[in-house]
């Protein structure tokens, strides 16, 4: 059976972009805040952990909090160990990031 792992988010940068250069590649991490309405009409926000590699990481490193973006990617999980305990975090592995205007029009893809 076929499966699909696809994520598209439109939101604002909610944290400083952390940029790391490794021996083989570059990686950037940041949080993206999205807003929505619940079933009862109350507004709520969600924060998403975004990871971008390679050329895309270089292009997003100068983003600022509040910049509006569209992020296209897939849902993934990062794991690490802390004090002997295995930890997990859901992340969006971005394949493409685009700056978006206030009207939601995408421009300037990375």
JSON list of C-alpha atoms in Angstrom, two decimals:
[
{"chain": "A", "resi": 1, "resn": "UNK", "atom": "CA", "xyz": [0.00, 0.00, 0.00]},
{"chain": "A", "resi": 2, "resn": "UNK", "atom": "CA", "xyz": [1.28, 3.48, -0.88]},
{"chain": "A", "resi": 3, "resn": "UNK", "atom": "CA", "xyz": [1.79, 6.13, 1.79]},
{"chain": "A", "resi": 4, "resn": "UNK", "atom": "CA", "xyz": [2.33, 9.88, 1.87]},
{"chain": "A", "resi": 5, "resn": "UNK", "atom": "CA", "xyz": [4.30, 12.00, 4.34]},
{"chain": "A", "resi": 6, "resn": "UNK", "atom": "CA", "xyz": [3.73, 15.60, 3.32]},
{"chain": "A", "resi": 7, "resn": "UNK", "atom": "CA", "xyz": [3.52, 18.78, 5.42]},
{"chain": "A", "resi": 8, "resn": "UNK", "atom": "CA", "xyz": [2.66, 22.31, 4.27]},
{"chain": "A", "resi": 9, "resn": "UNK", "atom": "CA", "xyz": [2.67, 25.09, 6.86]},
{"chain": "A", "resi": 10, "resn": "UNK", "atom": "CA", "xyz": [2.04, 28.84, 6.54]},
{"chain": "A", "resi": 11, "resn": "UNK", "atom": "CA", "xyz": [3.12, 30.77, 9.61]},
{"chain": "A", "resi": 12, "resn": "UNK", "atom": "CA", "xyz": [5.61, 33.15, 11.17]},
{"chain": "A", "resi": 13, "resn": "UNK", "atom": "CA", "xyz": [9.15, 32.52, 12.36]},
{"chain": "A", "resi": 14, "resn": "UNK", "atom": "CA", "xyz": [8.83, 32.23, 16.15]},
{"chain": "A", "resi": 15, "resn": "UNK", "atom": "CA", "xyz": [12.46, 31.81, 17.20]},
{"chain": "A", "resi": 16, "resn": "UNK", "atom": "CA", "xyz": [15.95, 32.82, 16.19]},
{"chain": "A", "resi": 17, "resn": "UNK", "atom": "CA", "xyz": [17.34, 30.65, 13.39]},
{"chain": "A", "resi": 18, "resn": "UNK", "atom": "CA", "xyz": [20.17, 28.46, 14.70]},
{"chain": "A", "resi": 19, "resn": "UNK", "atom": "CA", "xyz": [22.67, 27.66, 11.95]},
{"chain": "A", "resi": 20, "resn": "UNK", "atom": "CA", "xyz": [25.34, 24.95, 12.14]},
{"chain": "A", "resi": 21, "resn": "UNK", "atom": "CA", "xyz": [28.07, 24.06, 9.65]},
{"chain": "A", "resi": 22, "resn": "UNK", "atom": "CA", "xyz": [29.09, 20.40, 9.79]},
{"chain": "A", "resi": 23, "resn": "UNK", "atom": "CA", "xyz": [31.90, 18.72, 7.86]},
{"chain": "A", "resi": 24, "resn": "UNK", "atom": "CA", "xyz": [29.53, 17.64, 5.10]},
{"chain": "A", "resi": 25, "resn": "UNK", "atom": "CA", "xyz": [26.58, 20.01, 5.20]},
{"chain": "A", "resi": 26, "resn": "UNK", "atom": "CA", "xyz": [24.82, 22.95, 6.76]},
{"chain": "A", "resi": 27, "resn": "UNK", "atom": "CA", "xyz": [21.72, 22.75, 8.94]},
{"chain": "A", "resi": 28, "resn": "UNK", "atom": "CA", "xyz": [19.35, 25.44, 10.21]},
{"chain": "A", "resi": 29, "resn": "UNK", "atom": "CA", "xyz": [16.69, 25.02, 12.91]},
{"chain": "A", "resi": 30, "resn": "UNK", "atom": "CA", "xyz": [13.86, 27.35, 13.90]},
{"chain": "A", "resi": 31, "resn": "UNK", "atom": "CA", "xyz": [10.30, 27.35, 15.20]},
{"chain": "A", "resi": 32, "resn": "UNK", "atom": "CA", "xyz": [7.32, 28.29, 13.06]},
{"chain": "A", "resi": 33, "resn": "UNK", "atom": "CA", "xyz": [4.09, 29.51, 14.68]},
{"chain": "A", "resi": 34, "resn": "UNK", "atom": "CA", "xyz": [0.77, 28.77, 13.00]},
{"chain": "A", "resi": 35, "resn": "UNK", "atom": "CA", "xyz": [-2.64, 30.09, 14.06]},
{"chain": "A", "resi": 36, "resn": "UNK", "atom": "CA", "xyz": [-6.00, 28.36, 13.70]},
{"chain": "A", "resi": 37, "resn": "UNK", "atom": "CA", "xyz": [-9.53, 28.22, 15.09]},
{"chain": "A", "resi": 38, "resn": "UNK", "atom": "CA", "xyz": [-10.80, 25.33, 17.19]},
{"chain": "A", "resi": 39, "resn": "UNK", "atom": "CA", "xyz": [-14.17, 23.69, 16.59]},
{"chain": "A", "resi": 40, "resn": "UNK", "atom": "CA", "xyz": [-15.77, 26.04, 19.14]},
{"chain": "A", "resi": 41, "resn": "UNK", "atom": "CA", "xyz": [-14.32, 29.10, 17.34]},
{"chain": "A", "resi": 42, "resn": "UNK", "atom": "CA", "xyz": [-11.53, 29.91, 19.80]},
{"chain": "A", "resi": 43, "resn": "UNK", "atom": "CA", "xyz": [-8.17, 30.94, 18.35]},
{"chain": "A", "resi": 44, "resn": "UNK", "atom": "CA", "xyz": [-5.08, 28.92, 19.23]},
{"chain": "A", "resi": 45, "resn": "UNK", "atom": "CA", "xyz": [-1.46, 28.75, 18.11]},
{"chain": "A", "resi": 46, "resn": "UNK", "atom": "CA", "xyz": [0.85, 25.81, 17.41]},
{"chain": "A", "resi": 47, "resn": "UNK", "atom": "CA", "xyz": [4.64, 25.84, 17.28]},
{"chain": "A", "resi": 48, "resn": "UNK", "atom": "CA", "xyz": [6.49, 23.57, 14.85]},
{"chain": "A", "resi": 49, "resn": "UNK", "atom": "CA", "xyz": [10.19, 22.63, 14.90]},
{"chain": "A", "resi": 50, "resn": "UNK", "atom": "CA", "xyz": [11.62, 23.16, 11.40]},
{"chain": "A", "resi": 51, "resn": "UNK", "atom": "CA", "xyz": [14.92, 21.68, 10.14]},
{"chain": "A", "resi": 52, "resn": "UNK", "atom": "CA", "xyz": [16.49, 22.73, 6.82]},
{"chain": "A", "resi": 53, "resn": "UNK", "atom": "CA", "xyz": [19.68, 21.23, 5.31]},
{"chain": "A", "resi": 54, "resn": "UNK", "atom": "CA", "xyz": [22.21, 22.16, 2.63]},
{"chain": "A", "resi": 55, "resn": "UNK", "atom": "CA", "xyz": [21.62, 25.15, 0.37]},
{"chain": "A", "resi": 56, "resn": "UNK", "atom": "CA", "xyz": [18.23, 25.81, 1.97]},
{"chain": "A", "resi": 57, "resn": "UNK", "atom": "CA", "xyz": [19.89, 26.09, 5.39]},
{"chain": "A", "resi": 58, "resn": "UNK", "atom": "CA", "xyz": [22.25, 28.75, 4.08]},
{"chain": "A", "resi": 59, "resn": "UNK", "atom": "CA", "xyz": [19.35, 30.73, 2.62]},
{"chain": "A", "resi": 60, "resn": "UNK", "atom": "CA", "xyz": [17.17, 30.73, 5.77]},
{"chain": "A", "resi": 61, "resn": "UNK", "atom": "CA", "xyz": [19.91, 31.62, 8.26]},
{"chain": "A", "resi": 62, "resn": "UNK", "atom": "CA", "xyz": [19.14, 35.36, 7.99]},
{"chain": "A", "resi": 63, "resn": "UNK", "atom": "CA", "xyz": [15.40, 35.08, 8.68]},
{"chain": "A", "resi": 64, "resn": "UNK", "atom": "CA", "xyz": [14.02, 37.08, 11.60]},
{"chain": "A", "resi": 65, "resn": "UNK", "atom": "CA", "xyz": [11.25, 36.45, 14.10]},
{"chain": "A", "resi": 66, "resn": "UNK", "atom": "CA", "xyz": [7.94, 37.48, 12.57]},
{"chain": "A", "resi": 67, "resn": "UNK", "atom": "CA", "xyz": [8.90, 36.72, 8.95]},
{"chain": "A", "resi": 68, "resn": "UNK", "atom": "CA", "xyz": [5.98, 34.93, 7.27]},
{"chain": "A", "resi": 69, "resn": "UNK", "atom": "CA", "xyz": [6.89, 31.66, 5.54]},
{"chain": "A", "resi": 70, "resn": "UNK", "atom": "CA", "xyz": [5.41, 28.72, 3.73]},
{"chain": "A", "resi": 71, "resn": "UNK", "atom": "CA", "xyz": [7.25, 25.51, 4.59]},
{"chain": "A", "resi": 72, "resn": "UNK", "atom": "CA", "xyz": [6.94, 22.35, 2.48]},
{"chain": "A", "resi": 73, "resn": "UNK", "atom": "CA", "xyz": [8.40, 19.13, 3.83]},
{"chain": "A", "resi": 74, "resn": "UNK", "atom": "CA", "xyz": [7.77, 15.91, 5.70]},
{"chain": "A", "resi": 75, "resn": "UNK", "atom": "CA", "xyz": [7.13, 15.01, 9.31]},
{"chain": "A", "resi": 76, "resn": "UNK", "atom": "CA", "xyz": [9.99, 13.30, 11.11]},
{"chain": "A", "resi": 77, "resn": "UNK", "atom": "CA", "xyz": [11.32, 12.50, 14.57]},
{"chain": "A", "resi": 78, "resn": "UNK", "atom": "CA", "xyz": [14.67, 13.42, 16.10]},
{"chain": "A", "resi": 79, "resn": "UNK", "atom": "CA", "xyz": [16.02, 11.26, 18.91]},
{"chain": "A", "resi": 80, "resn": "UNK", "atom": "CA", "xyz": [18.82, 11.86, 21.40]},
{"chain": "A", "resi": 81, "resn": "UNK", "atom": "CA", "xyz": [19.88, 10.68, 24.82]},
{"chain": "A", "resi": 82, "resn": "UNK", "atom": "CA", "xyz": [20.00, 12.88, 27.91]},
{"chain": "A", "resi": 83, "resn": "UNK", "atom": "CA", "xyz": [21.02, 11.61, 31.36]},
{"chain": "A", "resi": 84, "resn": "UNK", "atom": "CA", "xyz": [20.63, 8.04, 30.11]},
{"chain": "A", "resi": 85, "resn": "UNK", "atom": "CA", "xyz": [17.05, 8.65, 28.96]},
{"chain": "A", "resi": 86, "resn": "UNK", "atom": "CA", "xyz": [16.03, 8.53, 25.29]},
{"chain": "A", "resi": 87, "resn": "UNK", "atom": "CA", "xyz": [14.26, 11.74, 24.16]},
{"chain": "A", "resi": 88, "resn": "UNK", "atom": "CA", "xyz": [12.09, 12.35, 21.09]},
{"chain": "A", "resi": 89, "resn": "UNK", "atom": "CA", "xyz": [11.00, 15.47, 19.23]},
{"chain": "A", "resi": 90, "resn": "UNK", "atom": "CA", "xyz": [8.73, 15.81, 16.19]},
{"chain": "A", "resi": 91, "resn": "UNK", "atom": "CA", "xyz": [10.20, 17.98, 13.44]},
{"chain": "A", "resi": 92, "resn": "UNK", "atom": "CA", "xyz": [9.28, 19.13, 9.97]},
{"chain": "A", "resi": 93, "resn": "UNK", "atom": "CA", "xyz": [12.12, 18.27, 7.59]},
{"chain": "A", "resi": 94, "resn": "UNK", "atom": "CA", "xyz": [11.80, 21.14, 5.13]},
{"chain": "A", "resi": 95, "resn": "UNK", "atom": "CA", "xyz": [12.35, 20.46, 1.44]},
{"chain": "A", "resi": 96, "resn": "UNK", "atom": "CA", "xyz": [11.38, 23.98, 0.38]},
{"chain": "A", "resi": 97, "resn": "UNK", "atom": "CA", "xyz": [10.79, 27.27, 2.23]},
{"chain": "A", "resi": 98, "resn": "UNK", "atom": "CA", "xyz": [9.21, 30.37, 0.68]},
{"chain": "A", "resi": 99, "resn": "UNK", "atom": "CA", "xyz": [8.83, 33.88, 2.05]},
{"chain": "A", "resi": 100, "resn": "UNK", "atom": "CA", "xyz": [5.14, 34.84, 2.05]},
{"chain": "A", "resi": 101, "resn": "UNK", "atom": "CA", "xyz": [3.48, 38.25, 2.00]},
{"chain": "A", "resi": 102, "resn": "UNK", "atom": "CA", "xyz": [0.77, 39.25, 4.47]},
{"chain": "A", "resi": 103, "resn": "UNK", "atom": "CA", "xyz": [-1.83, 38.20, 1.86]},
{"chain": "A", "resi": 104, "resn": "UNK", "atom": "CA", "xyz": [-0.36, 34.69, 1.88]},
{"chain": "A", "resi": 105, "resn": "UNK", "atom": "CA", "xyz": [1.19, 35.02, -1.58]},
{"chain": "A", "resi": 106, "resn": "UNK", "atom": "CA", "xyz": [4.38, 32.99, -1.74]},
{"chain": "A", "resi": 107, "resn": "UNK", "atom": "CA", "xyz": [7.53, 34.46, -3.23]},
{"chain": "A", "resi": 108, "resn": "UNK", "atom": "CA", "xyz": [11.31, 34.01, -3.10]},
{"chain": "A", "resi": 109, "resn": "UNK", "atom": "CA", "xyz": [11.68, 30.21, -2.72]},
{"chain": "A", "resi": 110, "resn": "UNK", "atom": "CA", "xyz": [14.78, 28.80, -0.98]}
]
